[in-house]
Amino acid sequence: MSAVVLAFRSLPVLGAALLLVLGAYAAARLLPESWRPLKLMWPVLLLLGAFQMWSNGAAAALLVVGNIVACVAAARLLTLTTPLQDLLDGLVALAGPFRFLGADPERFGLTLALMLRSIPFLLGSARDVRHSAMARGLERNPRALTVPVVIRAVAYAQQTGDALAARGIGEAADPPVPERKHAEGRG
C-alpha cells in the first residue's frame, strides 16, 4: 500500500489509502492504536508540513504529510497484527531472489533478528544511564550520558558476536588456509 501511495502521489489515492488503513485498524479492533506513533511524530510532521506549504503550497504539504502518516500507520498495523517471526520469514523470502548476486537470505534474517533484539537493550541501557546521571546531578553532561551507553553497546555487541561464534554462526563457508611456515636454516 505504501508503494502505491508514494508512486501515485495524488490526493485521491492518499484519501483512499487513509480510509483503507483506518478501515483495517477498525477491522482489527485496534482503532485507538492508529494514532500512537503519530503522537511522537507530530512536531516533525508540523515542521515538514509548514516547510512544504511555504515552498510548494498547501496541496503539496497535505500530500507529503499525508503520505508519511499513511505509511507509518500501515507499518504500525502490520507490526501489531503480524507475529515478528512471520515478518522475518517474509523478509527472508523476499531476499531469496537476490541469491544470484551473492546475498544470503538466512544471514539477512539473522541480522534483522539481532537488530530487533538489540533495540530494547539499547533503549533500556540509555534509560538506566540517564537515571544514573540524574542521581549524580550530571543529567546535562553529554559525556556522562553517551560514554556509558556506547561502552554498554560495544560490550553487548561483543557478547553477541562471541555467542554466535561459539555456535559456529557467521563463519565463512571455506575456512582460511593457514600460512606455510618456512623451516629454519633453509634458504
PDB file of N, CA, C and O in Angstrom, residues 54-115:
ATOM      1  N   TRP A  54       5.090  26.404   2.664  1.00  0.00           N
ATOM      2  CA  TRP A  54       5.825  27.607   2.304  1.00  0.00           C
ATOM      3  C   TRP A  54       6.490  27.461   0.937  1.00  0.00           C
ATOM      4  O   TRP A  54       6.464  28.377   0.125  1.00  0.00           O
ATOM      5  N   SER A  55       7.072  26.292   0.673  1.00  0.00           N
ATOM      6  CA  SER A  55       7.838  26.132  -0.565  1.00  0.00           C
ATOM      7  C   SER A  55       7.013  25.641  -1.752  1.00  0.00           C
ATOM      8  O   SER A  55       7.298  26.008  -2.885  1.00  0.00           O
ATOM      9  N   ASN A  56       5.996  24.807  -1.498  1.00  0.00           N
ATOM     10  CA  ASN A  56       5.276  24.191  -2.620  1.00  0.00           C
ATOM     11  C   ASN A  56       3.764  24.353  -2.573  1.00  0.00           C
ATOM     12  O   ASN A  56       3.080  23.869  -3.467  1.00  0.00           O
ATOM     13  N   GLY A  57       3.222  24.908  -1.523  1.00  0.00           N
ATOM     14  CA  GLY A  57       1.783  25.111  -1.451  1.00  0.00           C
ATOM     15  C   GLY A  57       1.084  24.108  -0.549  1.00  0.00           C
ATOM     16  O   GLY A  57       1.672  23.112  -0.100  1.00  0.00           O
ATOM     17  N   ALA A  58      -0.189  24.374  -0.299  1.00  0.00           N
ATOM     18  CA  ALA A  58      -0.977  23.573   0.645  1.00  0.00           C
ATOM     19  C   ALA A  58      -1.177  22.140   0.160  1.00  0.00           C
ATOM     20  O   ALA A  58      -1.130  21.199   0.951  1.00  0.00           O
ATOM     21  N   ALA A  59      -1.422  21.958  -1.127  1.00  0.00           N
ATOM     22  CA  ALA A  59      -1.666  20.603  -1.645  1.00  0.00           C
ATOM     23  C   ALA A  59      -0.419  19.733  -1.461  1.00  0.00           C
ATOM     24  O   ALA A  59      -0.524  18.567  -1.061  1.00  0.00           O
ATOM     25  N   ALA A  60       0.745  20.287  -1.742  1.00  0.00           N
ATOM     26  CA  ALA A  60       1.984  19.518  -1.574  1.00  0.00           C
ATOM     27  C   ALA A  60       2.220  19.194  -0.110  1.00  0.00           C
ATOM     28  O   ALA A  60       2.644  18.083   0.227  1.00  0.00           O
ATOM     29  N   ALA A  61       1.942  20.148   0.774  1.00  0.00           N
ATOM     30  CA  ALA A  61       2.115  19.906   2.209  1.00  0.00           C
ATOM     31  C   ALA A  61       1.205  18.784   2.676  1.00  0.00           C
ATOM     32  O   ALA A  61       1.627  17.879   3.407  1.00  0.00           O
ATOM     33  N   LEU A  62      -0.051  18.835   2.247  1.00  0.00           N
ATOM     34  CA  LEU A  62      -1.007  17.789   2.630  1.00  0.00           C
ATOM     35  C   LEU A  62      -0.582  16.438   2.075  1.00  0.00           C
ATOM     36  O   LEU A  62      -0.671  15.420   2.766  1.00  0.00           O
ATOM     37  N   LEU A  63      -0.086  16.442   0.866  1.00  0.00           N
ATOM     38  CA  LEU A  63       0.335  15.192   0.231  1.00  0.00           C
ATOM     39  C   LEU A  63       1.549  14.585   0.932  1.00  0.00           C
ATOM     40  O   LEU A  63       1.563  13.384   1.237  1.00  0.00           O
ATOM     41  N   VAL A  64       2.553  15.386   1.222  1.00  0.00           N
ATOM     42  CA  VAL A  64       3.768  14.868   1.856  1.00  0.00           C
ATOM     43  C   VAL A  64       3.467  14.360   3.261  1.00  0.00           C
ATOM     44  O   VAL A  64       3.818  13.233   3.625  1.00  0.00           O
ATOM     45  N   VAL A  65       2.803  15.184   4.066  1.00  0.00           N
ATOM     46  CA  VAL A  65       2.488  14.784   5.436  1.00  0.00           C
ATOM     47  C   VAL A  65       1.516  13.605   5.434  1.00  0.00           C
ATOM     48  O   VAL A  65       1.674  12.651   6.204  1.00  0.00           O
ATOM     49  N   GLY A  66       0.524  13.648   4.558  1.00  0.00           N
ATOM     50  CA  GLY A  66      -0.444  12.551   4.477  1.00  0.00           C
ATOM     51  C   GLY A  66       0.197  11.236   4.070  1.00  0.00           C
ATOM     52  O   GLY A  66      -0.154  10.171   4.591  1.00  0.00           O
ATOM     53  N   ASN A  67       1.141  11.292   3.122  1.00  0.00           N
ATOM     54  CA  ASN A  67       1.845  10.068   2.707  1.00  0.00           C
ATOM     55  C   ASN A  67       2.625   9.467   3.866  1.00  0.00           C
ATOM     56  O   ASN A  67       2.626   8.247   4.059  1.00  0.00           O
ATOM     57  N   ILE A  68       3.295  10.313   4.626  1.00  0.00           N
ATOM     58  CA  ILE A  68       4.051   9.818   5.777  1.00  0.00           C
ATOM     59  C   ILE A  68       3.110   9.193   6.790  1.00  0.00           C
ATOM     60  O   ILE A  68       3.371   8.101   7.315  1.00  0.00           O
ATOM     61  N   VAL A  69       2.001   9.871   7.076  1.00  0.00           N
ATOM     62  CA  VAL A  69       1.023   9.356   8.041  1.00  0.00           C
ATOM     63  C   VAL A  69       0.478   8.009   7.570  1.00  0.00           C
ATOM     64  O   VAL A  69       0.388   7.050   8.347  1.00  0.00           O
ATOM     65  N   ALA A  70       0.117   7.914   6.301  1.00  0.00           N
ATOM     66  CA  ALA A  70      -0.437   6.657   5.771  1.00  0.00           C
ATOM     67  C   ALA A  70       0.580   5.525   5.857  1.00  0.00           C
ATOM     68  O   ALA A  70       0.244   4.406   6.269  1.00  0.00           O
ATOM     69  N   CYS A  71       1.821   5.796   5.482  1.00  0.00           N
ATOM     70  CA  CYS A  71       2.858   4.751   5.508  1.00  0.00           C
ATOM     71  C   CYS A  71       3.178   4.313   6.931  1.00  0.00           C
ATOM     72  O   CYS A  71       3.309   3.111   7.202  1.00  0.00           O
ATOM     73  N   VAL A  72       3.296   5.267   7.843  1.00  0.00           N
ATOM     74  CA  VAL A  72       3.603   4.917   9.240  1.00  0.00           C
ATOM     75  C   VAL A  72       2.438   4.149   9.858  1.00  0.00           C
ATOM     76  O   VAL A  72       2.644   3.149  10.559  1.00  0.00           O
ATOM     77  N   ALA A  73       1.211   4.593   9.597  1.00  0.00           N
ATOM     78  CA  ALA A  73       0.044   3.906  10.159  1.00  0.00           C
ATOM     79  C   ALA A  73      -0.069   2.485   9.605  1.00  0.00           C
ATOM     80  O   ALA A  73      -0.377   1.541  10.351  1.00  0.00           O
ATOM     81  N   ALA A  74       0.181   2.317   8.320  1.00  0.00           N
ATOM     82  CA  ALA A  74       0.116   0.977   7.721  1.00  0.00           C
ATOM     83  C   ALA A  74       1.218   0.071   8.289  1.00  0.00           C
ATOM     84  O   ALA A  74       0.969  -1.102   8.594  1.00  0.00           O
ATOM     85  N   ALA A  75       2.419   0.619   8.446  1.00  0.00           N
ATOM     86  CA  ALA A  75       3.511  -0.170   9.013  1.00  0.00           C
ATOM     87  C   ALA A  75       3.217  -0.556  10.454  1.00  0.00           C
ATOM     88  O   ALA A  75       3.482  -1.689  10.875  1.00  0.00           O
ATOM     89  N   ARG A  76       2.649   0.368  11.211  1.00  0.00           N
ATOM     90  CA  ARG A  76       2.286   0.080  12.605  1.00  0.00           C
ATOM     91  C   ARG A  76       1.240  -1.030  12.666  1.00  0.00           C
ATOM     92  O   ARG A  76       1.322  -1.927  13.500  1.00  0.00           O
ATOM     93  N   LEU A  77       0.254  -0.968  11.784  1.00  0.00           N
ATOM     94  CA  LEU A  77      -0.776  -2.007  11.761  1.00  0.00           C
ATOM     95  C   LEU A  77      -0.171  -3.371  11.420  1.00  0.00           C
ATOM     96  O   LEU A  77      -0.517  -4.378  12.036  1.00  0.00           O
ATOM     97  N   LEU A  78       0.758  -3.379  10.482  1.00  0.00           N
ATOM     98  CA  LEU A  78       1.421  -4.640  10.122  1.00  0.00           C
ATOM     99  C   LEU A  78       2.155  -5.222  11.322  1.00  0.00           C
ATOM    100  O   LEU A  78       2.053  -6.421  11.601  1.00  0.00           O
ATOM    101  N   THR A  79       2.890  -4.394  12.043  1.00  0.00           N
ATOM    102  CA  THR A  79       3.640  -4.906  13.189  1.00  0.00           C
ATOM    103  C   THR A  79       2.733  -5.301  14.347  1.00  0.00           C
ATOM    104  O   THR A  79       3.097  -6.164  15.143  1.00  0.00           O
ATOM    105  N   LEU A  80       1.566  -4.670  14.454  1.00  0.00           N
ATOM    106  CA  LEU A  80       0.632  -5.032  15.531  1.00  0.00           C
ATOM    107  C   LEU A  80      -0.114  -6.330  15.254  1.00  0.00           C
ATOM    108  O   LEU A  80      -0.510  -7.029  16.179  1.00  0.00           O
ATOM    109  N   THR A  81      -0.302  -6.653  13.986  1.00  0.00           N
ATOM    110  CA  THR A  81      -1.153  -7.792  13.639  1.00  0.00           C
ATOM    111  C   THR A  81      -0.392  -9.008  13.120  1.00  0.00           C
ATOM    112  O   THR A  81      -1.011 -10.053  12.898  1.00  0.00           O
ATOM    113  N   THR A  82       0.906  -8.886  12.922  1.00  0.00           N
ATOM    114  CA  THR A  82       1.682  -9.996  12.375  1.00  0.00           C
ATOM    115  C   THR A  82       2.775 -10.370  13.358  1.00  0.00           C
ATOM    116  O   THR A  82       3.527  -9.511  13.793  1.00  0.00           O
ATOM    117  N   PRO A  83       2.876 -11.644  13.699  1.00  0.00           N
ATOM    118  CA  PRO A  83       3.959 -12.065  14.600  1.00  0.00           C
ATOM    119  C   PRO A  83       5.334 -11.740  14.004  1.00  0.00           C
ATOM    120  O   PRO A  83       5.533 -11.819  12.791  1.00  0.00           O
ATOM    121  N   LEU A  84       6.259 -11.389  14.866  1.00  0.00           N
ATOM    122  CA  LEU A  84       7.591 -10.990  14.430  1.00  0.00           C
ATOM    123  C   LEU A  84       8.274 -12.074  13.601  1.00  0.00           C
ATOM    124  O   LEU A  84       8.909 -11.779  12.583  1.00  0.00           O
ATOM    125  N   GLN A  85       8.132 -13.310  13.999  1.00  0.00           N
ATOM    126  CA  GLN A  85       8.781 -14.389  13.253  1.00  0.00           C
ATOM    127  C   GLN A  85       8.221 -14.478  11.834  1.00  0.00           C
ATOM    128  O   GLN A  85       8.969 -14.726  10.887  1.00  0.00           O
ATOM    129  N   ASP A  86       6.921 -14.247  11.672  1.00  0.00           N
ATOM    130  CA  ASP A  86       6.336 -14.260  10.328  1.00  0.00           C
ATOM    131  C   ASP A  86       6.872 -13.110   9.478  1.00  0.00           C
ATOM    132  O   ASP A  86       7.114 -13.264   8.277  1.00  0.00           O
ATOM    133  N   LEU A  87       7.059 -11.941  10.093  1.00  0.00           N
ATOM    134  CA  LEU A  87       7.638 -10.808   9.366  1.00  0.00           C
ATOM    135  C   LEU A  87       9.068 -11.124   8.922  1.00  0.00           C
ATOM    136  O   LEU A  87       9.439 -10.864   7.777  1.00  0.00           O
ATOM    137  N   LEU A  88       9.852 -11.690   9.832  1.00  0.00           N
ATOM    138  CA  LEU A  88      11.229 -12.037   9.482  1.00  0.00           C
ATOM    139  C   LEU A  88      11.272 -13.103   8.391  1.00  0.00           C
ATOM    140  O   LEU A  88      12.073 -13.006   7.455  1.00  0.00           O
ATOM    141  N   ASP A  89      10.399 -14.106   8.496  1.00  0.00           N
ATOM    142  CA  ASP A  89      10.351 -15.142   7.464  1.00  0.00           C
ATOM    143  C   ASP A  89       9.971 -14.547   6.107  1.00  0.00           C
ATOM    144  O   ASP A  89      10.515 -14.940   5.068  1.00  0.00           O
ATOM    145  N   GLY A  90       9.050 -13.602   6.112  1.00  0.00           N
ATOM    146  CA  GLY A  90       8.663 -12.938   4.869  1.00  0.00           C
ATOM    147  C   GLY A  90       9.802 -12.140   4.266  1.00  0.00           C
ATOM    148  O   GLY A  90      10.013 -12.163   3.042  1.00  0.00           O
ATOM    149  N   LEU A  91      10.557 -11.434   5.096  1.00  0.00           N
ATOM    150  CA  LEU A  91      11.697 -10.669   4.589  1.00  0.00           C
ATOM    151  C   LEU A  91      12.788 -11.588   4.055  1.00  0.00           C
ATOM    152  O   LEU A  91      13.435 -11.277   3.046  1.00  0.00           O
ATOM    153  N   VAL A  92      12.997 -12.713   4.715  1.00  0.00           N
ATOM    154  CA  VAL A  92      13.979 -13.690   4.224  1.00  0.00           C
ATOM    155  C   VAL A  92      13.532 -14.221   2.864  1.00  0.00           C
ATOM    156  O   VAL A  92      14.338 -14.350   1.938  1.00  0.00           O
ATOM    157  N   ALA A  93      12.253 -14.509   2.720  1.00  0.00           N
ATOM    158  CA  ALA A  93      11.736 -14.996   1.439  1.00  0.00           C
ATOM    159  C   ALA A  93      11.878 -13.931   0.348  1.00  0.00           C
ATOM    160  O   ALA A  93      12.200 -14.256  -0.803  1.00  0.00           O
ATOM    161  N   LEU A  94      11.653 -12.665   0.696  1.00  0.00           N
ATOM    162  CA  LEU A  94      11.817 -11.590  -0.289  1.00  0.00           C
ATOM    163  C   LEU A  94      13.271 -11.425  -0.712  1.00  0.00           C
ATOM    164  O   LEU A  94      13.552 -11.017  -1.839  1.00  0.00           O
ATOM    165  N   ALA A  95      14.204 -11.746   0.171  1.00  0.00           N
ATOM    166  CA  ALA A  95      15.624 -11.624  -0.159  1.00  0.00           C
ATOM    167  C   ALA A  95      16.113 -12.826  -0.976  1.00  0.00           C
ATOM    168  O   ALA A  95      17.199 -12.774  -1.554  1.00  0.00           O
ATOM    169  N   GLY A  96      15.330 -13.880  -1.041  1.00  0.00           N
ATOM    170  CA  GLY A  96      15.718 -15.092  -1.758  1.00  0.00           C
ATOM    171  C   GLY A  96      16.143 -14.883  -3.201  1.00  0.00           C
ATOM    172  O   GLY A  96      17.161 -15.440  -3.641  1.00  0.00           O
ATOM    173  N   PRO A  97      15.400 -14.097  -3.987  1.00  0.00           N
ATOM    174  CA  PRO A  97      15.804 -13.913  -5.388  1.00  0.00           C
ATOM    175  C   PRO A  97      17.158 -13.237  -5.583  1.00  0.00           C
ATOM    176  O   PRO A  97      17.716 -13.259  -6.676  1.00  0.00           O
ATOM    177  N   PHE A  98      17.713 -12.657  -4.543  1.00  0.00           N
ATOM    178  CA  PHE A  98      18.992 -11.973  -4.657  1.00  0.00           C
ATOM    179  C   PHE A  98      20.179 -12.900  -4.386  1.00  0.00           C
ATOM    180  O   PHE A  98      21.316 -12.445  -4.309  1.00  0.00           O
ATOM    181  N   ARG A  99      19.911 -14.201  -4.257  1.00  0.00           N
ATOM    182  CA  ARG A  99      20.996 -15.171  -4.055  1.00  0.00           C
ATOM    183  C   ARG A  99      22.003 -15.131  -5.197  1.00  0.00           C
ATOM    184  O   ARG A  99      23.195 -15.283  -4.987  1.00  0.00           O
ATOM    185  N   PHE A 100      21.511 -14.932  -6.414  1.00  0.00           N
ATOM    186  CA  PHE A 100      22.405 -14.930  -7.564  1.00  0.00           C
ATOM    187  C   PHE A 100      23.396 -13.768  -7.511  1.00  0.00           C
ATOM    188  O   PHE A 100      24.426 -13.798  -8.179  1.00  0.00           O
ATOM    189  N   LEU A 101      23.119 -12.764  -6.712  1.00  0.00           N
ATOM    190  CA  LEU A 101      24.046 -11.646  -6.524  1.00  0.00           C
ATOM    191  C   LEU A 101      24.987 -11.876  -5.338  1.00  0.00           C
ATOM    192  O   LEU A 101      25.780 -11.009  -4.995  1.00  0.00           O
ATOM    193  N   GLY A 102      24.845 -13.041  -4.700  1.00  0.00           N
ATOM    194  CA  GLY A 102      25.706 -13.354  -3.561  1.00  0.00           C
ATOM    195  C   GLY A 102      25.053 -13.098  -2.217  1.00  0.00           C
ATOM    196  O   GLY A 102      25.703 -13.216  -1.183  1.00  0.00           O
ATOM    197  N   ALA A 103      23.774 -12.730  -2.212  1.00  0.00           N
ATOM    198  CA  ALA A 103      23.075 -12.462  -0.949  1.00  0.00           C
ATOM    199  C   ALA A 103      22.789 -13.771  -0.226  1.00  0.00           C
ATOM    200  O   ALA A 103      22.573 -14.812  -0.852  1.00  0.00           O
ATOM    201  N   ASP A 104      22.797 -13.713   1.076  1.00  0.00           N
ATOM    202  CA  ASP A 104      22.469 -14.855   1.912  1.00  0.00           C
ATOM    203  C   ASP A 104      21.217 -14.489   2.714  1.00  0.00           C
ATOM    204  O   ASP A 104      21.314 -13.801   3.731  1.00  0.00           O
ATOM    205  N   PRO A 105      20.035 -14.900   2.258  1.00  0.00           N
ATOM    206  CA  PRO A 105      18.793 -14.513   2.930  1.00  0.00           C
ATOM    207  C   PRO A 105      18.740 -14.917   4.403  1.00  0.00           C
ATOM    208  O   PRO A 105      18.218 -14.172   5.227  1.00  0.00           O
ATOM    209  N   GLU A 106      19.296 -16.072   4.748  1.00  0.00           N
ATOM    210  CA  GLU A 106      19.266 -16.509   6.139  1.00  0.00           C
ATOM    211  C   GLU A 106      20.117 -15.589   7.015  1.00  0.00           C
ATOM    212  O   GLU A 106      19.738 -15.240   8.126  1.00  0.00           O
ATOM    213  N   ARG A 107      21.256 -15.189   6.505  1.00  0.00           N
ATOM    214  CA  ARG A 107      22.115 -14.265   7.239  1.00  0.00           C
ATOM    215  C   ARG A 107      21.427 -12.902   7.365  1.00  0.00           C
ATOM    216  O   ARG A 107      21.535 -12.231   8.389  1.00  0.00           O
ATOM    217  N   PHE A 108      20.723 -12.497   6.325  1.00  0.00           N
ATOM    218  CA  PHE A 108      19.948 -11.254   6.353  1.00  0.00           C
ATOM    219  C   PHE A 108      18.886 -11.326   7.451  1.00  0.00           C
ATOM    220  O   PHE A 108      18.727 -10.396   8.240  1.00  0.00           O
ATOM    221  N   GLY A 109      18.175 -12.451   7.523  1.00  0.00           N
ATOM    222  CA  GLY A 109      17.164 -12.631   8.569  1.00  0.00           C
ATOM    223  C   GLY A 109      17.768 -12.635   9.958  1.00  0.00           C
ATOM    224  O   GLY A 109      17.205 -12.056  10.893  1.00  0.00           O
ATOM    225  N   LEU A 110      18.918 -13.281  10.111  1.00  0.00           N
ATOM    226  CA  LEU A 110      19.606 -13.293  11.398  1.00  0.00           C
ATOM    227  C   LEU A 110      20.015 -11.881  11.799  1.00  0.00           C
ATOM    228  O   LEU A 110      19.869 -11.474  12.955  1.00  0.00           O
ATOM    229  N   THR A 111      20.504 -11.125  10.841  1.00  0.00           N
ATOM    230  CA  THR A 111      20.906  -9.746  11.116  1.00  0.00           C
ATOM    231  C   THR A 111      19.717  -8.919  11.580  1.00  0.00           C
ATOM    232  O   THR A 111      19.810  -8.154  12.550  1.00  0.00           O
ATOM    233  N   LEU A 112      18.582  -9.062  10.903  1.00  0.00           N
ATOM    234  CA  LEU A 112      17.382  -8.325  11.312  1.00  0.00           C
ATOM    235  C   LEU A 112      16.918  -8.751  12.700  1.00  0.00           C
ATOM    236  O   LEU A 112      16.539  -7.907  13.518  1.00  0.00           O
ATOM    237  N   ALA A 113      16.949 -10.044  12.963  1.00  0.00           N
ATOM    238  CA  ALA A 113      16.518 -10.534  14.276  1.00  0.00           C
ATOM    239  C   ALA A 113      17.432 -10.001  15.376  1.00  0.00           C
ATOM    240  O   ALA A 113      16.957  -9.590  16.441  1.00  0.00           O
ATOM    241  N   LEU A 114      18.735  -9.986  15.122  1.00  0.00           N
ATOM    242  CA  LEU A 114      19.674  -9.450  16.115  1.00  0.00           C
ATOM    243  C   LEU A 114      19.453  -7.957  16.326  1.00  0.00           C
ATOM    244  O   LEU A 114      19.521  -7.464  17.452  1.00  0.00           O
ATOM    245  N   MET A 115      19.185  -7.237  15.246  1.00  0.00           N
ATOM    246  CA  MET A 115      18.926  -5.808  15.366  1.00  0.00           C
ATOM    247  C   MET A 115      17.673  -5.562  16.199  1.00  0.00           C
ATOM    248  O   MET A 115      17.675  -4.727  17.116  1.00  0.00           O
TER     249      MET A 115
END
